């Protein structure tokens, strides 16, 4: 049998403050809250066809300790496709919310090369925002 992978289904992020993370991912990036599992403080967000799961590390039911600190990371980065990718408008929106936006460059991903830049969420996780192929 050959395993055939199609796409990333979801990413799970360990966050220190669930409400602060929700304000960032839903309020700034436009994700939609889809499901909560209150006994583990898991919140699942819809990000297009994919999911971003947030796990609140301050909740006693969550194993694994606190969010990585002092330069340590839980994840290197993950990438979200933004379509349409209007760099000027997107950059202004993020900066209006106090988000530092990195340099735009053409980077290769699942759909090929396209413009992208890096930002950080409130817990220091790096998020790449990328335009679709050929844009």
Short mmCIF file of N, CA, C and O in Angstrom, two decimals:
data_model
loop_
_atom_site.label_atom_id
_atom_site.label_comp_id
_atom_site.label_asym_id
_atom_site.label_seq_id
_atom_site.Cartn_x
_atom_site.Cartn_y
_atom_site.Cartn_z
N UNK A 1 0.84 -1.18 0.00
CA UNK A 1 0.00 0.00 0.00
C UNK A 1 0.88 1.25 0.00
O UNK A 1 1.85 1.33 0.74
N UNK A 2 0.53 2.23 -0.81
CA UNK A 2 1.22 3.51 -0.80
C UNK A 2 0.30 4.56 -0.19
O UNK A 2 -0.84 4.72 -0.60
N UNK A 3 0.81 5.25 0.81
CA UNK A 3 0.04 6.31 1.45
C UNK A 3 0.05 7.53 0.53
O UNK A 3 1.10 7.93 0.04
N UNK A 4 -1.12 8.11 0.28
CA UNK A 4 -1.24 9.29 -0.56
C UNK A 4 -1.78 10.44 0.28
O UNK A 4 -2.95 10.44 0.65
N UNK A 5 -0.92 11.39 0.56
CA UNK A 5 -1.32 12.55 1.36
C UNK A 5 -1.90 13.63 0.46
O UNK A 5 -1.38 13.88 -0.63
N UNK A 6 -2.97 14.28 0.89
CA UNK A 6 -3.62 15.30 0.09
C UNK A 6 -3.34 16.72 0.59
O UNK A 6 -3.03 17.61 -0.19
N UNK A 7 -3.50 16.99 1.87
CA UNK A 7 -3.29 18.33 2.41
C UNK A 7 -3.22 18.26 3.92
O UNK A 7 -3.51 17.23 4.52
N UNK A 8 -2.85 19.33 4.56
CA UNK A 8 -2.84 19.39 6.01
C UNK A 8 -4.29 19.51 6.49
O UNK A 8 -5.04 20.36 5.99
N UNK A 9 -4.67 18.67 7.43
CA UNK A 9 -6.02 18.70 7.98
C UNK A 9 -6.14 19.77 9.07
O UNK A 9 -7.04 20.58 9.06
N UNK A 10 -5.20 19.74 10.02
CA UNK A 10 -5.24 20.72 11.09
C UNK A 10 -3.88 20.87 11.74
O UNK A 10 -3.01 20.03 11.58
N UNK A 11 -3.72 21.96 12.46
CA UNK A 11 -2.54 22.26 13.26
C UNK A 11 -3.05 22.50 14.67
O UNK A 11 -4.09 23.15 14.86
N UNK A 12 -2.34 22.00 15.66
CA UNK A 12 -2.72 22.21 17.05
C UNK A 12 -1.68 23.11 17.71
O UNK A 12 -0.49 22.79 17.69
N UNK A 13 -2.14 24.22 18.26
CA UNK A 13 -1.24 25.16 18.93
C UNK A 13 -1.55 25.20 20.41
O UNK A 13 -2.71 25.27 20.82
N UNK A 14 -0.51 25.17 21.21
CA UNK A 14 -0.63 25.32 22.65
C UNK A 14 -0.53 26.82 22.94
O UNK A 14 0.43 27.46 22.54
N UNK A 15 -1.55 27.37 23.59
CA UNK A 15 -1.60 28.81 23.84
C UNK A 15 -1.75 29.09 25.34
O UNK A 15 -2.35 28.30 26.07
N UNK A 16 -1.21 30.22 25.78
CA UNK A 16 -1.25 30.58 27.20
C UNK A 16 -2.57 31.22 27.60
O UNK A 16 -2.97 31.14 28.75
N UNK A 17 -3.25 31.86 26.66
CA UNK A 17 -4.49 32.59 26.96
C UNK A 17 -5.45 32.37 25.80
O UNK A 17 -5.28 32.95 24.73
N UNK A 18 -6.45 31.54 26.01
CA UNK A 18 -7.35 31.13 24.92
C UNK A 18 -8.11 32.33 24.35
O UNK A 18 -8.28 32.43 23.13
N UNK A 19 -8.56 33.26 25.18
CA UNK A 19 -9.30 34.41 24.67
C UNK A 19 -8.41 35.33 23.83
O UNK A 19 -8.85 35.85 22.81
N UNK A 20 -7.17 35.51 24.25
CA UNK A 20 -6.23 36.32 23.48
C UNK A 20 -5.95 35.67 22.14
O UNK A 20 -5.93 36.33 21.10
N UNK A 21 -5.79 34.34 22.13
CA UNK A 21 -5.56 33.61 20.88
C UNK A 21 -6.78 33.70 19.96
O UNK A 21 -6.64 33.89 18.75
N UNK A 22 -7.99 33.59 20.53
CA UNK A 22 -9.21 33.71 19.74
C UNK A 22 -9.34 35.11 19.14
O UNK A 22 -9.75 35.26 17.98
N UNK A 23 -8.98 36.13 19.91
CA UNK A 23 -9.04 37.49 19.39
C UNK A 23 -8.11 37.64 18.19
O UNK A 23 -8.46 38.30 17.20
N UNK A 24 -6.95 37.00 18.23
CA UNK A 24 -6.00 37.07 17.12
C UNK A 24 -6.51 36.28 15.92
O UNK A 24 -6.65 36.81 14.82
N UNK A 25 -6.78 34.99 16.12
CA UNK A 25 -7.12 34.12 14.98
C UNK A 25 -8.50 34.43 14.39
O UNK A 25 -8.68 34.38 13.17
N UNK A 26 -9.47 34.75 15.22
CA UNK A 26 -10.82 35.07 14.71
C UNK A 26 -10.96 36.56 14.41
O UNK A 26 -11.40 36.94 13.33
N UNK A 27 -10.57 37.39 15.36
CA UNK A 27 -10.76 38.82 15.20
C UNK A 27 -9.87 39.47 14.18
O UNK A 27 -10.29 40.39 13.48
N UNK A 28 -8.62 39.01 14.06
CA UNK A 28 -7.68 39.64 13.14
C UNK A 28 -7.53 38.84 11.85
O UNK A 28 -7.58 39.39 10.76
N UNK A 29 -7.36 37.50 11.96
CA UNK A 29 -7.13 36.69 10.76
C UNK A 29 -8.41 36.16 10.13
O UNK A 29 -8.37 35.64 9.02
N UNK A 30 -9.54 36.25 10.80
CA UNK A 30 -10.82 35.88 10.18
C UNK A 30 -11.21 34.41 10.27
O UNK A 30 -12.11 33.98 9.56
N UNK A 31 -10.57 33.64 11.15
CA UNK A 31 -11.01 32.26 11.35
C UNK A 31 -12.39 32.27 12.00
O UNK A 31 -12.80 33.26 12.60
N UNK A 32 -13.09 31.15 11.90
CA UNK A 32 -14.41 31.00 12.52
C UNK A 32 -14.34 29.90 13.57
O UNK A 32 -13.85 28.81 13.28
N UNK A 33 -14.83 30.20 14.77
CA UNK A 33 -14.88 29.17 15.79
C UNK A 33 -15.88 28.11 15.37
O UNK A 33 -17.02 28.42 15.04
N UNK A 34 -15.46 26.85 15.37
CA UNK A 34 -16.32 25.76 14.92
C UNK A 34 -16.77 24.86 16.06
O UNK A 34 -17.88 24.36 16.06
N UNK A 35 -15.91 24.63 17.04
CA UNK A 35 -16.24 23.64 18.06
C UNK A 35 -15.41 23.90 19.31
O UNK A 35 -14.25 24.26 19.22
N UNK A 36 -16.03 23.69 20.49
CA UNK A 36 -15.31 23.76 21.77
C UNK A 36 -15.48 22.45 22.52
O UNK A 36 -16.56 21.89 22.54
N UNK A 37 -14.41 22.02 23.14
CA UNK A 37 -14.45 20.88 24.05
C UNK A 37 -13.99 21.44 25.39
O UNK A 37 -12.80 21.55 25.65
N UNK A 38 -14.96 21.86 26.20
CA UNK A 38 -14.64 22.63 27.40
C UNK A 38 -13.84 21.87 28.45
O UNK A 38 -13.09 22.47 29.18
N UNK A 39 -13.99 20.55 28.53
CA UNK A 39 -13.26 19.84 29.58
C UNK A 39 -11.76 19.81 29.32
O UNK A 39 -10.98 19.62 30.24
N UNK A 40 -11.33 20.03 28.08
CA UNK A 40 -9.89 20.07 27.80
C UNK A 40 -9.45 21.45 27.34
O UNK A 40 -8.29 21.66 27.02
N UNK A 41 -10.40 22.39 27.27
CA UNK A 41 -10.11 23.75 26.81
C UNK A 41 -9.53 23.74 25.39
O UNK A 41 -8.61 24.47 25.07
N UNK A 42 -10.10 22.90 24.55
CA UNK A 42 -9.75 22.84 23.14
C UNK A 42 -10.79 23.64 22.36
O UNK A 42 -11.99 23.44 22.54
N UNK A 43 -10.32 24.56 21.51
CA UNK A 43 -11.21 25.30 20.63
C UNK A 43 -10.73 25.04 19.21
O UNK A 43 -9.55 25.22 18.90
N UNK A 44 -11.65 24.61 18.36
CA UNK A 44 -11.31 24.31 16.96
C UNK A 44 -11.83 25.42 16.07
O UNK A 44 -13.00 25.78 16.13
N UNK A 45 -10.92 25.95 15.25
CA UNK A 45 -11.23 27.07 14.37
C UNK A 45 -11.18 26.63 12.92
O UNK A 45 -10.29 25.86 12.53
N UNK A 46 -12.10 27.12 12.13
CA UNK A 46 -12.11 26.86 10.69
C UNK A 46 -11.23 27.92 10.04
O UNK A 46 -11.40 29.11 10.24
N UNK A 47 -10.27 27.46 9.26
CA UNK A 47 -9.37 28.32 8.49
C UNK A 47 -9.46 27.85 7.04
O UNK A 47 -8.66 27.03 6.59
N UNK A 48 -10.48 28.32 6.32
CA UNK A 48 -10.71 27.80 4.96
C UNK A 48 -11.11 26.34 5.04
O UNK A 48 -12.03 25.98 5.76
N UNK A 49 -10.39 25.48 4.31
CA UNK A 49 -10.68 24.04 4.35
C UNK A 49 -9.96 23.34 5.49
O UNK A 49 -10.15 22.15 5.71
N UNK A 50 -9.11 24.06 6.19
CA UNK A 50 -8.30 23.47 7.25
C UNK A 50 -8.78 23.92 8.62
O UNK A 50 -9.66 24.77 8.73
N UNK A 51 -8.19 23.34 9.65
CA UNK A 51 -8.53 23.68 11.02
C UNK A 51 -7.28 24.09 11.78
O UNK A 51 -6.19 23.56 11.53
N UNK A 52 -7.47 25.03 12.71
CA UNK A 52 -6.45 25.38 13.69
C UNK A 52 -7.07 25.08 15.04
O UNK A 52 -8.12 25.64 15.38
N UNK A 53 -6.46 24.18 15.78
CA UNK A 53 -6.94 23.84 17.11
C UNK A 53 -6.10 24.59 18.14
O UNK A 53 -4.86 24.59 18.06
N UNK A 54 -6.77 25.21 19.10
CA UNK A 54 -6.09 25.92 20.17
C UNK A 54 -6.29 25.16 21.47
O UNK A 54 -7.42 24.85 21.84
N UNK A 55 -5.20 24.87 22.16
CA UNK A 55 -5.26 24.19 23.45
C UNK A 55 -4.75 25.15 24.51
O UNK A 55 -3.61 25.63 24.43
N UNK A 56 -5.58 25.44 25.50
CA UNK A 56 -5.24 26.39 26.56
C UNK A 56 -4.38 25.68 27.61
O UNK A 56 -4.87 24.86 28.38
N UNK A 57 -3.09 26.01 27.65
CA UNK A 57 -2.16 25.32 28.56
C UNK A 57 -2.39 25.68 30.02
O UNK A 57 -1.87 25.01 30.90
N UNK A 58 -3.18 26.74 30.29
CA UNK A 58 -3.44 27.10 31.69
C UNK A 58 -4.53 26.24 32.31
O UNK A 58 -4.74 26.27 33.52
N UNK A 59 -5.25 25.47 31.49
CA UNK A 59 -6.34 24.64 32.00
C UNK A 59 -5.77 23.38 32.66
O UNK A 59 -4.89 22.73 32.10
N UNK A 60 -6.26 22.99 33.84
CA UNK A 60 -5.70 21.84 34.55
C UNK A 60 -5.83 20.51 33.81
O UNK A 60 -5.06 19.58 34.07
N UNK A 61 -6.77 20.40 32.88
CA UNK A 61 -6.95 19.13 32.16
C UNK A 61 -5.96 18.96 31.00
O UNK A 61 -5.93 17.91 30.38
N UNK A 62 -5.15 19.98 30.71
CA UNK A 62 -4.23 19.92 29.58
C UNK A 62 -2.88 19.39 30.04
O UNK A 62 -2.27 19.95 30.95
N UNK A 63 -2.42 18.32 29.42
CA UNK A 63 -1.10 17.76 29.71
C UNK A 63 -0.02 18.51 28.95
O UNK A 63 -0.29 19.14 27.94
N UNK A 64 1.21 18.42 29.44
CA UNK A 64 2.34 18.93 28.68
C UNK A 64 2.94 20.22 29.18
O UNK A 64 3.91 20.71 28.62
N UNK A 65 2.38 20.82 30.23
CA UNK A 65 2.99 22.02 30.79
C UNK A 65 2.62 23.28 30.04
O UNK A 65 1.73 23.31 29.20
N UNK A 66 3.38 24.32 30.35
CA UNK A 66 3.13 25.65 29.80
C UNK A 66 3.59 25.76 28.36
O UNK A 66 4.29 24.90 27.83
N UNK A 67 3.22 26.87 27.74
CA UNK A 67 3.68 27.20 26.39
C UNK A 67 5.19 27.39 26.45
O UNK A 67 5.73 27.90 27.43
N UNK A 68 5.90 26.96 25.41
CA UNK A 68 7.34 27.14 25.34
C UNK A 68 7.66 28.62 25.48
O UNK A 68 7.00 29.48 24.91
N UNK A 69 8.69 28.94 26.26
CA UNK A 69 9.05 30.33 26.50
C UNK A 69 10.55 30.51 26.35
O UNK A 69 11.30 29.54 26.21
N UNK A 70 10.98 31.75 26.40
CA UNK A 70 12.40 32.05 26.36
C UNK A 70 13.08 31.65 25.06
O UNK A 70 14.22 31.19 25.07
N UNK A 71 12.38 31.79 23.95
CA UNK A 71 12.97 31.46 22.66
C UNK A 71 12.69 30.04 22.20
O UNK A 71 12.93 29.70 21.06
N UNK A 72 12.19 29.17 23.10
CA UNK A 72 11.84 27.81 22.70
C UNK A 72 10.54 27.86 21.91
O UNK A 72 9.74 28.78 22.07
N UNK A 73 10.32 26.87 21.04
CA UNK A 73 9.12 26.88 20.21
C UNK A 73 8.41 25.54 20.27
O UNK A 73 9.03 24.50 20.39
N UNK A 74 7.08 25.60 20.14
CA UNK A 74 6.29 24.39 19.99
C UNK A 74 6.24 23.98 18.52
O UNK A 74 6.17 22.81 18.20
N UNK A 75 6.25 24.95 17.62
CA UNK A 75 6.11 24.75 16.18
C UNK A 75 7.05 25.75 15.51
O UNK A 75 7.20 26.87 15.99
N UNK A 76 7.67 25.39 14.37
CA UNK A 76 8.48 26.37 13.65
C UNK A 76 7.57 27.43 13.05
O UNK A 76 7.68 28.60 13.34
N UNK A 77 6.66 27.01 12.16
CA UNK A 77 5.64 27.90 11.62
C UNK A 77 4.61 27.05 10.88
O UNK A 77 4.85 25.88 10.61
N UNK A 78 3.49 27.66 10.58
CA UNK A 78 2.53 27.05 9.67
C UNK A 78 2.08 28.13 8.71
O UNK A 78 2.22 29.32 8.97
N UNK A 79 1.55 27.70 7.58
CA UNK A 79 1.23 28.62 6.49
C UNK A 79 -0.26 28.58 6.18
O UNK A 79 -0.84 27.50 6.04
N UNK A 80 -0.85 29.77 6.04
CA UNK A 80 -2.24 29.91 5.65
C UNK A 80 -2.29 30.63 4.31
O UNK A 80 -1.65 31.67 4.13
N UNK A 81 -3.03 30.08 3.36
CA UNK A 81 -3.23 30.73 2.07
C UNK A 81 -4.26 31.85 2.25
O UNK A 81 -5.32 31.63 2.84
N UNK A 82 -3.95 33.03 1.75
CA UNK A 82 -4.87 34.17 1.79
C UNK A 82 -5.25 34.48 0.34
O UNK A 82 -4.39 34.75 -0.49
N UNK A 83 -6.55 34.39 0.04
CA UNK A 83 -7.00 34.60 -1.33
C UNK A 83 -8.29 35.42 -1.31
O UNK A 83 -9.30 34.95 -0.79
N UNK A 84 -8.26 36.67 -1.76
CA UNK A 84 -7.19 37.29 -2.53
C UNK A 84 -6.07 37.80 -1.61
O UNK A 84 -6.31 38.12 -0.45
N UNK A 85 -4.89 37.88 -2.14
CA UNK A 85 -3.71 38.35 -1.42
C UNK A 85 -3.42 39.78 -1.88
O UNK A 85 -2.65 40.01 -2.79
N UNK A 86 -4.11 40.72 -1.25
CA UNK A 86 -3.88 42.13 -1.52
C UNK A 86 -2.89 42.60 -0.45
O UNK A 86 -3.28 42.94 0.67
N UNK A 87 -1.62 42.59 -0.80
CA UNK A 87 -0.57 42.82 0.19
C UNK A 87 -0.74 44.14 0.93
O UNK A 87 -0.64 44.18 2.16
N UNK A 88 -1.04 45.21 0.24
CA UNK A 88 -1.15 46.53 0.87
C UNK A 88 -2.27 46.55 1.90
O UNK A 88 -2.08 46.98 3.04
N UNK A 89 -3.44 46.06 1.53
CA UNK A 89 -4.59 46.05 2.44
C UNK A 89 -4.36 45.10 3.61
O UNK A 89 -4.65 45.44 4.77
N UNK A 90 -3.82 43.92 3.33
CA UNK A 90 -3.56 42.93 4.38
C UNK A 90 -2.52 43.45 5.37
O UNK A 90 -2.70 43.36 6.59
N UNK A 91 -1.46 44.00 4.86
CA UNK A 91 -0.39 44.55 5.70
C UNK A 91 -0.95 45.67 6.60
O UNK A 91 -0.69 45.70 7.81
N UNK A 92 -1.75 46.58 6.03
CA UNK A 92 -2.33 47.68 6.80
C UNK A 92 -3.26 47.15 7.89
O UNK A 92 -3.24 47.63 9.03
N UNK A 93 -4.08 46.15 7.56
CA UNK A 93 -5.00 45.55 8.53
C UNK A 93 -4.23 44.98 9.72
O UNK A 93 -4.59 45.22 10.88
N UNK A 94 -3.20 44.22 9.43
CA UNK A 94 -2.41 43.60 10.50
C UNK A 94 -1.71 44.66 11.35
O UNK A 94 -1.72 44.60 12.58
N UNK A 95 -1.11 45.65 10.71
CA UNK A 95 -0.41 46.70 11.44
C UNK A 95 -1.37 47.52 12.29
O UNK A 95 -1.02 47.94 13.40
N UNK A 96 -2.60 47.73 11.81
CA UNK A 96 -3.62 48.43 12.59
C UNK A 96 -3.94 47.68 13.88
O UNK A 96 -4.43 48.28 14.85
N UNK A 97 -3.70 46.36 13.89
CA UNK A 97 -3.93 45.54 15.08
C UNK A 97 -2.65 45.28 15.86
O UNK A 97 -2.60 44.38 16.71
N UNK A 98 -1.60 46.03 15.55
CA UNK A 98 -0.35 45.90 16.30
C UNK A 98 0.49 44.70 15.94
O UNK A 98 1.40 44.32 16.68
N UNK A 99 0.21 44.07 14.80
CA UNK A 99 0.96 42.89 14.36
C UNK A 99 2.13 43.34 13.49
O UNK A 99 1.96 44.10 12.54
N UNK A 100 3.33 42.90 13.83
CA UNK A 100 4.52 43.19 13.04
C UNK A 100 4.53 42.26 11.84
O UNK A 100 4.39 41.04 11.99
N UNK A 101 4.71 42.84 10.66
CA UNK A 101 4.67 42.08 9.41
C UNK A 101 6.08 42.03 8.82
O UNK A 101 6.72 43.07 8.66
N UNK A 102 6.52 40.81 8.49
CA UNK A 102 7.84 40.63 7.91
C UNK A 102 7.90 41.01 6.44
O UNK A 102 6.92 41.45 5.83
N UNK A 103 9.07 40.81 5.87
CA UNK A 103 9.32 41.13 4.46
C UNK A 103 8.56 40.17 3.55
O UNK A 103 8.51 38.97 3.78
N UNK A 104 7.97 40.71 2.49
CA UNK A 104 7.29 39.88 1.50
C UNK A 104 8.31 39.31 0.54
O UNK A 104 9.21 40.02 0.08
N UNK A 105 8.19 38.02 0.26
CA UNK A 105 9.06 37.34 -0.69
C UNK A 105 8.26 36.23 -1.36
O UNK A 105 7.22 35.82 -0.87
N UNK A 106 8.77 35.76 -2.49
CA UNK A 106 8.16 34.61 -3.15
C UNK A 106 8.69 33.35 -2.46
O UNK A 106 9.89 33.13 -2.39
N UNK A 107 7.76 32.55 -1.94
CA UNK A 107 8.14 31.33 -1.24
C UNK A 107 7.36 30.16 -1.81
O UNK A 107 6.24 30.31 -2.26
N UNK A 108 7.96 29.00 -1.75
CA UNK A 108 7.37 27.80 -2.33
C UNK A 108 6.53 27.08 -1.28
O UNK A 108 6.94 26.94 -0.13
N UNK A 109 5.35 26.61 -1.69
CA UNK A 109 4.48 25.85 -0.81
C UNK A 109 3.72 24.81 -1.59
O UNK A 109 4.08 24.47 -2.72
N UNK A 110 2.64 24.31 -1.02
CA UNK A 110 1.87 23.21 -1.61
C UNK A 110 1.32 23.55 -2.99
O UNK A 110 1.17 22.67 -3.84
N UNK A 111 1.01 24.82 -3.24
CA UNK A 111 0.47 25.23 -4.53
C UNK A 111 1.53 25.84 -5.44
O UNK A 111 1.21 26.40 -6.48
N UNK A 112 2.79 25.77 -5.05
CA UNK A 112 3.87 26.37 -5.82
C UNK A 112 4.33 27.67 -5.18
O UNK A 112 4.04 27.95 -4.03
N UNK A 113 5.06 28.48 -5.94
CA UNK A 113 5.62 29.72 -5.43
C UNK A 113 4.58 30.82 -5.43
O UNK A 113 3.74 30.91 -6.34
N UNK A 114 4.63 31.66 -4.42
CA UNK A 114 3.73 32.80 -4.33
C UNK A 114 4.23 33.76 -3.27
O UNK A 114 5.10 33.42 -2.47
N UNK A 115 3.67 34.97 -3.26
CA UNK A 115 4.11 35.95 -2.28
C UNK A 115 3.68 35.56 -0.87
O UNK A 115 2.60 35.02 -0.67
N UNK A 116 4.55 35.84 0.09
CA UNK A 116 4.18 35.55 1.47
C UNK A 116 4.99 36.42 2.42
O UNK A 116 6.01 36.99 2.04
N UNK A 117 4.49 36.52 3.64
CA UNK A 117 5.26 37.15 4.72
C UNK A 117 4.91 36.45 6.02
O UNK A 117 3.94 35.70 6.12
N UNK A 118 5.76 36.70 7.02
CA UNK A 118 5.60 36.06 8.32
C UNK A 118 5.10 37.07 9.35
O UNK A 118 5.45 38.25 9.32
N UNK A 119 4.26 36.57 10.26
CA UNK A 119 3.80 37.32 11.42
C UNK A 119 3.91 36.38 12.62
O UNK A 119 4.21 35.20 12.46
N UNK A 120 3.67 36.91 13.82
CA UNK A 120 3.63 36.08 15.02
C UNK A 120 2.29 36.25 15.70
O UNK A 120 1.75 37.36 15.75
N UNK A 121 1.77 35.13 16.25
CA UNK A 121 0.56 35.21 17.05
C UNK A 121 0.94 35.66 18.47
O UNK A 121 2.13 35.82 18.77
N UNK A 122 -0.03 35.88 19.35
CA UNK A 122 0.29 36.39 20.69
C UNK A 122 1.16 35.46 21.53
O UNK A 122 1.77 35.90 22.50
N UNK A 123 1.24 34.17 21.18
CA UNK A 123 2.07 33.23 21.92
C UNK A 123 3.44 33.02 21.28
O UNK A 123 4.18 32.14 21.69
N UNK A 124 3.76 33.81 20.25
CA UNK A 124 5.06 33.72 19.61
C UNK A 124 5.16 32.67 18.53
O UNK A 124 6.24 32.42 18.01
N UNK A 125 4.03 32.04 18.15
CA UNK A 125 4.05 31.09 17.04
C UNK A 125 4.14 31.86 15.73
O UNK A 125 3.42 32.84 15.53
N UNK A 126 5.00 31.41 14.83
CA UNK A 126 5.16 32.08 13.54
C UNK A 126 4.12 31.56 12.56
O UNK A 126 3.94 30.35 12.41
N UNK A 127 3.42 32.50 11.93
CA UNK A 127 2.40 32.19 10.94
C UNK A 127 2.83 32.82 9.62
O UNK A 127 3.13 34.01 9.56
N UNK A 128 2.87 32.00 8.57
CA UNK A 128 3.14 32.52 7.23
C UNK A 128 1.81 32.76 6.53
O UNK A 128 0.96 31.88 6.50
N UNK A 129 1.62 33.96 6.02
CA UNK A 129 0.44 34.26 5.22
C UNK A 129 0.90 34.32 3.77
O UNK A 129 1.81 35.08 3.44
N UNK A 130 0.28 33.49 2.91
CA UNK A 130 0.77 33.29 1.55
C UNK A 130 -0.34 33.48 0.54
O UNK A 130 -1.46 33.04 0.76
N UNK A 131 0.00 34.15 -0.55
CA UNK A 131 -0.92 34.30 -1.65
C UNK A 131 -0.94 33.05 -2.50
O UNK A 131 -0.01 32.25 -2.48
N UNK A 132 -2.01 32.86 -3.27
CA UNK A 132 -2.11 31.68 -4.13
C UNK A 132 -1.05 31.69 -5.23
O UNK A 132 -0.45 32.72 -5.54
N UNK A 133 -0.86 30.54 -5.84
CA UNK A 133 0.10 30.35 -6.91
C UNK A 133 -0.09 31.40 -8.00
O UNK A 133 -1.21 31.71 -8.40
N UNK A 134 1.03 31.97 -8.44
CA UNK A 134 1.02 32.86 -9.59
C UNK A 134 0.52 34.26 -9.29
O UNK A 134 0.23 35.00 -10.21
N UNK A 135 0.37 34.63 -8.04
CA UNK A 135 -0.12 35.98 -7.73
C UNK A 135 1.00 36.86 -7.27
O UNK A 135 1.96 36.53 -6.75
#
